Short mmCIF file of C-alpha atoms in Angstrom, two decimals:
data_model
loop_
_atom_site.label_atom_id
_atom_site.label_comp_id
_atom_site.label_asym_id
_atom_site.label_seq_id
_atom_site.Cartn_x
_atom_site.Cartn_y
_atom_site.Cartn_z
CA MET A 1 20.53 -5.90 -4.24
CA ASN A 2 17.42 -5.29 -2.02
CA ALA A 3 14.77 -7.53 -0.78
CA TRP A 4 12.18 -7.84 -3.86
CA ASN A 5 15.64 -9.25 -5.41
CA ARG A 6 17.00 -11.43 -2.63
CA MET A 7 13.44 -12.95 -2.88
CA GLY A 8 13.96 -12.81 -6.98
CA TRP A 9 16.97 -15.37 -6.34
CA HIS A 10 15.34 -17.45 -3.52
CA LYS A 11 12.72 -18.56 -5.78
CA LEU A 12 16.10 -19.56 -8.06
CA VAL A 13 17.60 -20.64 -5.78
CA LEU A 14 14.25 -23.31 -4.51
CA LEU A 15 14.18 -24.04 -8.42
CA VAL A 16 17.61 -25.33 -8.69
CA ILE A 17 17.54 -27.53 -5.66
CA SER A 18 13.95 -28.73 -7.01
CA LEU A 19 15.79 -29.90 -10.07
CA ALA A 20 18.82 -31.39 -7.74
CA GLY A 21 16.57 -33.62 -6.21
CA GLY A 22 14.67 -31.33 -3.31
CA SER A 23 11.28 -32.26 -4.99
CA ALA A 24 10.64 -35.45 -2.15
CA ALA A 25 10.75 -32.79 0.75
CA ALA A 26 8.83 -29.45 -1.73
CA GLY A 27 6.12 -33.17 -1.65
CA GLN A 28 6.23 -34.12 1.91
CA HIS A 29 6.14 -29.83 2.70
CA LYS A 30 2.65 -29.86 -0.52
CA ALA A 31 1.22 -32.42 1.32
CA THR A 32 0.52 -30.51 4.94
CA GLU A 33 -0.36 -27.15 3.82
CA GLN A 34 -3.83 -27.13 2.70
CA ALA A 35 -6.14 -24.74 2.95
CA GLY A 36 -8.81 -25.46 5.91
CA SER A 37 -12.51 -25.73 7.41
CA SER A 38 -13.40 -23.51 8.27
CA PRO A 39 -15.43 -24.35 12.15
CA TRP A 40 -17.94 -21.88 11.81
CA GLY A 41 -19.80 -23.58 8.52
CA ALA A 42 -19.59 -24.06 4.95
CA SER A 43 -20.76 -21.01 4.19
CA ASP A 44 -17.81 -18.34 6.22
CA GLU A 45 -16.35 -16.33 4.41
CA ILE A 46 -14.34 -14.34 7.81
CA GLY A 47 -12.55 -16.73 9.28
CA SER A 48 -11.39 -15.50 13.21
CA LEU A 49 -13.13 -12.21 12.63
CA HIS A 50 -17.02 -13.89 14.10
CA MET A 51 -15.15 -14.04 17.40
CA MET A 52 -16.42 -10.37 17.29
CA SER A 53 -20.23 -10.13 19.91
CA ASP A 54 -22.09 -6.93 20.53
CA SER A 55 -22.27 -8.04 23.80
CA ALA A 56 -17.95 -7.96 24.13
CA ASN A 57 -17.83 -4.68 21.88
CA LEU A 58 -20.48 -3.48 25.15
CA ALA A 59 -18.03 -4.01 27.31
CA LEU A 60 -14.84 -2.66 25.82
CA PHE A 61 -17.04 0.68 24.99
CA SER A 62 -17.78 0.65 29.13
CA LYS A 63 -14.25 0.57 29.31
CA LEU A 64 -12.65 3.92 28.51
CA ARG A 65 -11.86 6.33 30.36
CA THR A 66 -10.44 8.78 27.90
CA GLY A 67 -11.51 10.96 24.27
CA LYS A 68 -8.11 10.76 23.03
CA VAL A 69 -7.73 8.53 20.00
CA TYR A 70 -4.91 8.00 17.72
CA ASP A 71 -4.92 7.96 13.83
CA LEU A 72 -2.91 4.84 12.67
CA GLY A 73 -3.96 4.75 9.19
CA VAL A 74 -0.62 6.16 6.71
CA GLU A 75 -1.19 8.78 4.09
CA TYR A 76 -1.09 8.23 0.68
CA PHE A 77 0.82 10.07 -1.17
CA ILE A 78 2.86 10.00 -5.07
CA GLY A 79 5.68 7.56 -4.63
CA MET A 80 4.67 6.80 -1.27
CA PRO A 81 6.08 3.12 -0.27
CA GLY A 82 3.94 -0.34 -1.76
CA PHE A 83 4.53 -3.37 -4.23
CA THR A 84 5.79 -1.46 -6.69
CA GLU A 85 8.29 -4.42 -7.14
CA LEU A 86 6.62 -6.93 -7.53
CA GLY A 87 4.23 -5.93 -10.93
CA ASP A 88 1.55 -3.81 -8.97
CA PRO A 89 0.78 -0.77 -9.67
CA PRO A 90 1.73 2.78 -7.44
CA TYR A 91 -0.66 5.07 -5.95
CA GLN A 92 -2.10 7.65 -8.84
CA TYR A 93 -3.69 10.59 -7.89
CA TRP A 94 -4.61 12.81 -10.47
CA LEU A 95 -7.11 16.52 -11.21
CA THR A 96 -10.46 16.00 -13.24
CA HIS A 97 -11.50 19.93 -12.05
CA THR A 98 -9.75 23.21 -11.28
CA PRO A 99 -11.13 26.56 -10.25
CA ARG A 100 -9.04 27.99 -13.84
CA GLY A 101 -9.95 24.89 -15.03
CA THR A 102 -13.40 25.24 -15.23
CA VAL A 103 -13.53 28.84 -15.54
CA VAL A 104 -11.94 28.54 -18.95
CA GLY A 105 -13.91 25.31 -20.42
CA ASP A 106 -16.91 25.97 -19.29
CA LEU A 107 -17.84 22.03 -18.05
CA THR A 108 -20.65 23.48 -15.88
CA GLN A 109 -21.95 25.42 -18.35
CA GLN A 110 -22.48 27.71 -15.55
CA GLY A 111 -20.84 31.42 -16.91
CA SER A 112 -17.98 32.21 -16.52
CA ASP A 113 -18.95 34.90 -13.78
CA MET A 114 -20.12 32.31 -12.16
CA ASN A 115 -17.50 29.70 -12.15
CA LYS A 116 -14.81 32.94 -10.71
CA LYS A 117 -16.88 32.98 -8.11
CA VAL A 118 -17.71 29.35 -7.47
CA SER A 119 -13.42 27.29 -6.72
CA TYR A 120 -14.16 23.80 -8.22
CA THR A 121 -11.59 20.82 -7.44
CA GLY A 122 -12.40 17.46 -7.91
CA ASP A 123 -10.31 14.89 -8.61
CA ALA A 124 -9.65 10.81 -8.66
CA ILE A 125 -7.32 8.41 -7.90
CA SER A 126 -6.07 4.76 -8.67
CA LEU A 127 -4.20 2.29 -6.12
CA TYR A 128 -3.14 -0.70 -5.44
CA THR A 129 -5.92 -2.92 -2.87
CA HIS A 130 -2.86 -3.17 -0.82
CA THR A 131 -1.30 0.25 -0.48
CA GLY A 132 -0.91 1.78 2.48
CA THR A 133 -3.18 0.81 5.37
CA HIS A 134 -4.89 -1.94 5.53
CA ILE A 135 -6.02 -5.49 5.92
CA ASP A 136 -6.08 -8.68 3.78
CA ALA A 137 -9.14 -10.23 2.60
CA LEU A 138 -8.92 -14.47 3.28
CA SER A 139 -9.46 -14.88 -1.25
CA HIS A 140 -5.63 -12.54 -0.86
CA PHE A 141 -3.81 -15.64 -0.25
CA GLY A 142 -4.57 -19.85 -0.60
CA LEU A 143 -3.01 -23.11 -1.36
CA HIS A 144 -3.08 -25.46 -4.15
CA GLY A 145 -5.81 -23.15 -6.08
CA LYS A 146 -7.88 -22.81 -3.10
CA ILE A 147 -7.90 -20.23 -0.37
CA TRP A 148 -10.04 -20.74 3.56
CA ASN A 149 -12.40 -23.38 3.97
CA GLY A 150 -12.07 -25.10 1.01
CA TYR A 151 -12.88 -22.37 -1.87
CA ALA A 152 -11.78 -22.74 -4.84
CA ALA A 153 -9.78 -20.63 -7.43
CA ASP A 154 -11.50 -22.31 -11.15
CA GLU A 155 -14.82 -21.57 -9.06
CA HIS A 156 -15.11 -18.71 -7.25
CA LEU A 157 -12.91 -16.77 -8.70
CA SER A 158 -14.13 -14.58 -12.54
CA ASP A 159 -13.46 -11.50 -13.58
CA ARG A 160 -14.38 -9.09 -11.68
CA GLY A 161 -13.18 -11.09 -8.63
CA TRP A 162 -13.86 -13.51 -6.13
CA ASN A 163 -17.33 -14.07 -5.10
CA LYS A 164 -16.09 -15.93 -2.43
CA SER A 165 -14.46 -14.14 0.44
CA GLY A 166 -14.44 -10.95 -1.31
CA ALA A 167 -13.00 -7.56 0.66
CA GLU A 168 -16.85 -6.93 0.85
CA LYS A 169 -17.68 -9.19 3.41
CA ILE A 170 -15.67 -8.01 5.91
CA PRO A 171 -17.60 -6.78 8.87
CA PRO A 172 -16.22 -3.22 11.05
CA ILE A 173 -13.40 -4.55 12.81
CA ILE A 174 -13.91 -3.44 16.70
CA GLY A 175 -11.27 -5.03 19.23
CA LYS A 176 -9.76 -5.05 22.53
CA ALA A 177 -6.05 -4.40 21.15
CA ILE A 178 -2.91 -5.08 22.69
CA LEU A 179 1.17 -3.36 21.23
CA ILE A 180 3.49 -5.34 21.23
CA ASP A 181 6.17 -3.12 20.92
CA VAL A 182 9.61 -5.02 19.78
CA PRO A 183 12.04 -1.54 19.26
CA ALA A 184 10.99 -0.10 22.70
CA TYR A 185 11.35 -3.31 24.30
CA LYS A 186 14.63 -3.20 22.82
CA GLY A 187 15.83 0.11 23.24
CA ILE A 188 16.04 0.70 19.80
CA GLU A 189 14.17 2.43 17.19
CA VAL A 190 13.83 0.19 14.68
CA LEU A 191 14.73 -3.25 14.31
CA PRO A 192 17.14 -3.87 11.71
CA GLY A 193 16.69 -5.59 8.39
CA ASN A 194 15.52 -8.84 7.89
CA TYR A 195 14.79 -9.44 11.71
CA VAL A 196 13.36 -12.19 13.01
CA ILE A 197 10.93 -11.35 15.84
CA THR A 198 11.41 -15.06 17.67
CA LEU A 199 7.79 -16.87 19.64
CA LYS A 200 11.18 -17.17 22.49
CA GLU A 201 11.47 -13.16 21.85
CA LEU A 202 8.09 -12.83 21.72
CA GLN A 203 6.82 -14.89 25.24
CA GLN A 204 10.22 -12.94 26.80
CA LEU A 205 8.39 -9.53 26.17
CA VAL A 206 5.08 -10.35 27.14
CA THR A 207 5.95 -11.51 30.34
CA ALA A 208 8.26 -8.99 31.04
CA GLN A 209 5.64 -6.12 29.73
CA HIS A 210 2.61 -7.64 31.50
CA LEU A 211 0.78 -7.95 28.91
CA GLN A 212 -2.50 -9.37 29.05
CA ILE A 213 -3.98 -11.06 25.58
CA ASN A 214 -6.83 -13.22 25.22
CA LYS A 215 -8.61 -14.42 23.29
CA GLY A 216 -10.33 -12.65 20.90
CA ASP A 217 -8.13 -10.41 20.88
CA ILE A 218 -6.38 -8.75 18.30
CA VAL A 219 -2.25 -7.78 19.04
CA PHE A 220 -0.41 -5.14 17.09
CA ILE A 221 3.01 -5.68 16.14
CA ARG A 222 5.82 -2.50 16.29
CA THR A 223 9.00 -2.74 14.35
CA GLY A 224 9.69 1.50 14.27
CA LEU A 225 9.87 0.21 10.36
CA MET A 226 7.61 2.87 10.10
CA LYS A 227 10.42 5.66 10.67
CA TYR A 228 11.20 5.49 6.67
CA PHE A 229 7.85 5.27 5.35
CA TYR A 230 7.82 8.91 4.91
CA SER A 231 11.95 10.02 4.84
CA ASP A 232 13.62 6.75 2.75
CA LYS A 233 11.89 4.76 0.59
CA ALA A 234 14.75 2.68 -0.48
CA LYS A 235 14.50 1.64 3.84
CA PHE A 236 11.36 1.10 3.71
CA MET A 237 11.08 -0.95 1.26
CA GLY A 238 14.50 -3.54 2.06
CA SER A 239 14.78 -6.51 4.22
CA SER A 240 12.20 -6.51 6.39
CA PRO A 241 12.00 -7.00 9.74
CA GLY A 242 9.41 -9.27 11.58
CA MET A 243 7.53 -12.12 12.91
CA SER A 244 8.42 -15.30 13.22
CA LEU A 245 6.07 -17.88 11.87
CA GLU A 246 6.44 -19.67 14.95
CA ALA A 247 5.81 -16.59 17.20
CA VAL A 248 2.18 -15.99 15.04
CA LYS A 249 1.99 -19.37 15.52
CA TRP A 250 1.38 -19.41 19.40
CA LEU A 251 -0.13 -16.08 19.39
CA VAL A 252 -3.03 -17.62 17.47
CA GLU A 253 -3.72 -21.73 17.93
CA THR A 254 -1.95 -20.81 22.04
CA LYS A 255 -4.05 -17.13 22.86
CA GLY A 256 -6.35 -16.82 20.28
CA VAL A 257 -6.14 -13.91 18.36
CA MET A 258 -9.12 -12.73 16.95
CA THR A 259 -6.83 -11.30 13.89
CA LEU A 260 -3.12 -9.37 13.86
CA GLY A 261 -1.83 -6.21 12.23
CA ALA A 262 2.20 -4.44 11.70
CA ASP A 263 3.62 -1.15 10.57
CA ASN A 264 5.84 -3.26 8.28
CA LEU A 265 4.89 -4.06 4.72
CA GLY A 266 3.84 -7.92 5.25
CA LEU A 267 3.78 -8.99 9.26
CA GLU A 268 6.08 -10.95 8.45
CA VAL A 269 10.46 -10.92 8.08
CA MET A 270 10.93 -10.27 3.89
CA PRO A 271 13.29 -12.50 2.66
CA SER A 272 11.47 -15.44 3.94
CA ALA A 273 14.31 -18.13 5.26
CA ASP A 274 11.71 -21.28 4.28
CA SER A 275 12.76 -22.74 0.99
CA THR A 276 9.78 -23.94 0.49
CA ASN A 277 6.82 -21.10 0.84
CA TRP A 278 7.96 -17.47 -0.42
CA LEU A 279 5.46 -16.26 2.14
CA PRO A 280 4.91 -18.82 5.22
CA VAL A 281 3.23 -16.97 7.31
CA HIS A 282 0.37 -15.59 4.89
CA THR A 283 -0.42 -18.23 3.73
CA TYR A 284 -0.85 -19.81 7.56
CA LEU A 285 -3.07 -17.11 8.82
CA LEU A 286 -5.02 -16.69 5.59
CA ALA A 287 -5.77 -20.23 4.17
CA GLN A 288 -5.43 -22.30 7.23
CA LYS A 289 -6.35 -20.42 9.75
CA GLY A 290 -9.05 -18.32 8.60
CA THR A 291 -7.03 -15.45 10.34
CA MET A 292 -7.03 -11.63 7.84
CA PHE A 293 -4.39 -9.24 8.84
CA ILE A 294 -3.80 -6.11 8.54
CA GLU A 295 -0.76 -4.67 7.21
CA LEU A 296 1.18 -0.91 7.20
CA VAL A 297 -0.68 0.87 10.59
CA TYR A 298 0.63 3.74 12.17
CA LEU A 299 1.68 2.69 15.47
CA GLU A 300 4.41 5.31 16.51
CA GLU A 301 1.83 7.94 17.78
CA LEU A 302 0.95 4.68 20.24
CA SER A 303 4.96 3.96 21.14
CA ALA A 304 5.54 7.17 21.64
CA ALA A 305 2.51 7.30 24.86
CA LYS A 306 3.24 4.19 25.67
CA VAL A 307 -0.30 2.55 25.39
CA LYS A 308 -0.64 -1.38 25.83
CA GLU A 309 -3.77 -1.51 25.74
CA PHE A 310 -6.76 0.35 23.62
CA LEU A 311 -9.95 -0.44 21.21
CA PHE A 312 -8.92 -0.66 18.06
CA ILE A 313 -12.08 0.16 15.16
CA GLY A 314 -11.25 -0.34 12.14
CA LEU A 315 -13.33 -0.06 9.07
CA PRO A 316 -12.12 -1.72 5.72
CA LEU A 317 -13.92 0.20 2.22
CA LYS A 318 -16.49 -2.84 0.97
CA LEU A 319 -14.70 -3.12 -1.83
CA ARG A 320 -17.28 -6.35 -4.05
CA GLY A 321 -14.86 -9.30 -5.24
CA ALA A 322 -11.51 -7.59 -3.85
CA SER A 323 -8.70 -9.81 -1.90
CA GLY A 324 -7.98 -6.47 -0.09
CA ALA A 325 -8.91 -3.78 1.30
CA PRO A 326 -7.59 0.13 2.86
CA LEU A 327 -9.06 0.49 6.41
CA ARG A 328 -9.88 3.23 8.79
CA PRO A 329 -7.95 2.72 12.13
CA ILE A 330 -8.55 4.29 14.98
CA ALA A 331 -7.63 3.71 18.94
CA ILE A 332 -8.66 4.65 21.91
CA PRO A 333 -6.63 4.49 25.20
CA LEU A 334 -8.17 1.32 27.59
#
């Protein structure tokens, strides 16, 4: 039984608990989980990305001592891992023009001789906005009908997407980034399925590797799961190792990170063991803290090169009203 099927059973168990009298505990939990209000004002739509500044960027660029660039994005291809088990469409690619078809159909109206000389290929794609390397916009997850800063779906979500906190509002992301390489620390290639990266283990790793995480930094978590992205979809889509809520809270509330990223599907461990919230890290970061985060980041080359600190640049597509956007990220060691 894969992770998504277990999620289905998980929801059924939650329903049974509720009907049997567990609704009081759920109600108490519901009362404490609410969409947060922004310290950056009533019009805020980008949350913690306000931590970026021109002066901070300039200071980072001045620390570059190498021209080595690491590409942190995955390839898009038919059959790639994705959220199809939740009913979302798979990545699709098709040709709209081919050299032979251009000669036969003459859609260019250039004639046979010209079309044989000038080869013409064109293509198109369709994808779920949370496919491949991407960033979750603040509109992606909310609590009780409201997203970060109290924007209500009933007021701000139309048939053309969100008019607040859509992906088009996400600026280019630049910052000092830290790689937390959990499997390398443990001496293994990949964390096992459903492995929980606890706060205690995270703190031990940070101390042992002398990592300096400062306010406004970006933290990337490597689980090693990307080993299966191109070769074994079933393993990649199975029970996912990931971060515990407590570990994420420590990074956000104590260390003051600007954003996070990981090489798995959802940053957090899936399926969740929380009977009151099937994706507690998502709702905590996006709805409660206004912290966007990046998923399906390719961290293998950084790990192999033992790069721990780097300049991160991520450029999301400006998709109006969307809950997320594909992202082309790069890393340059500091």
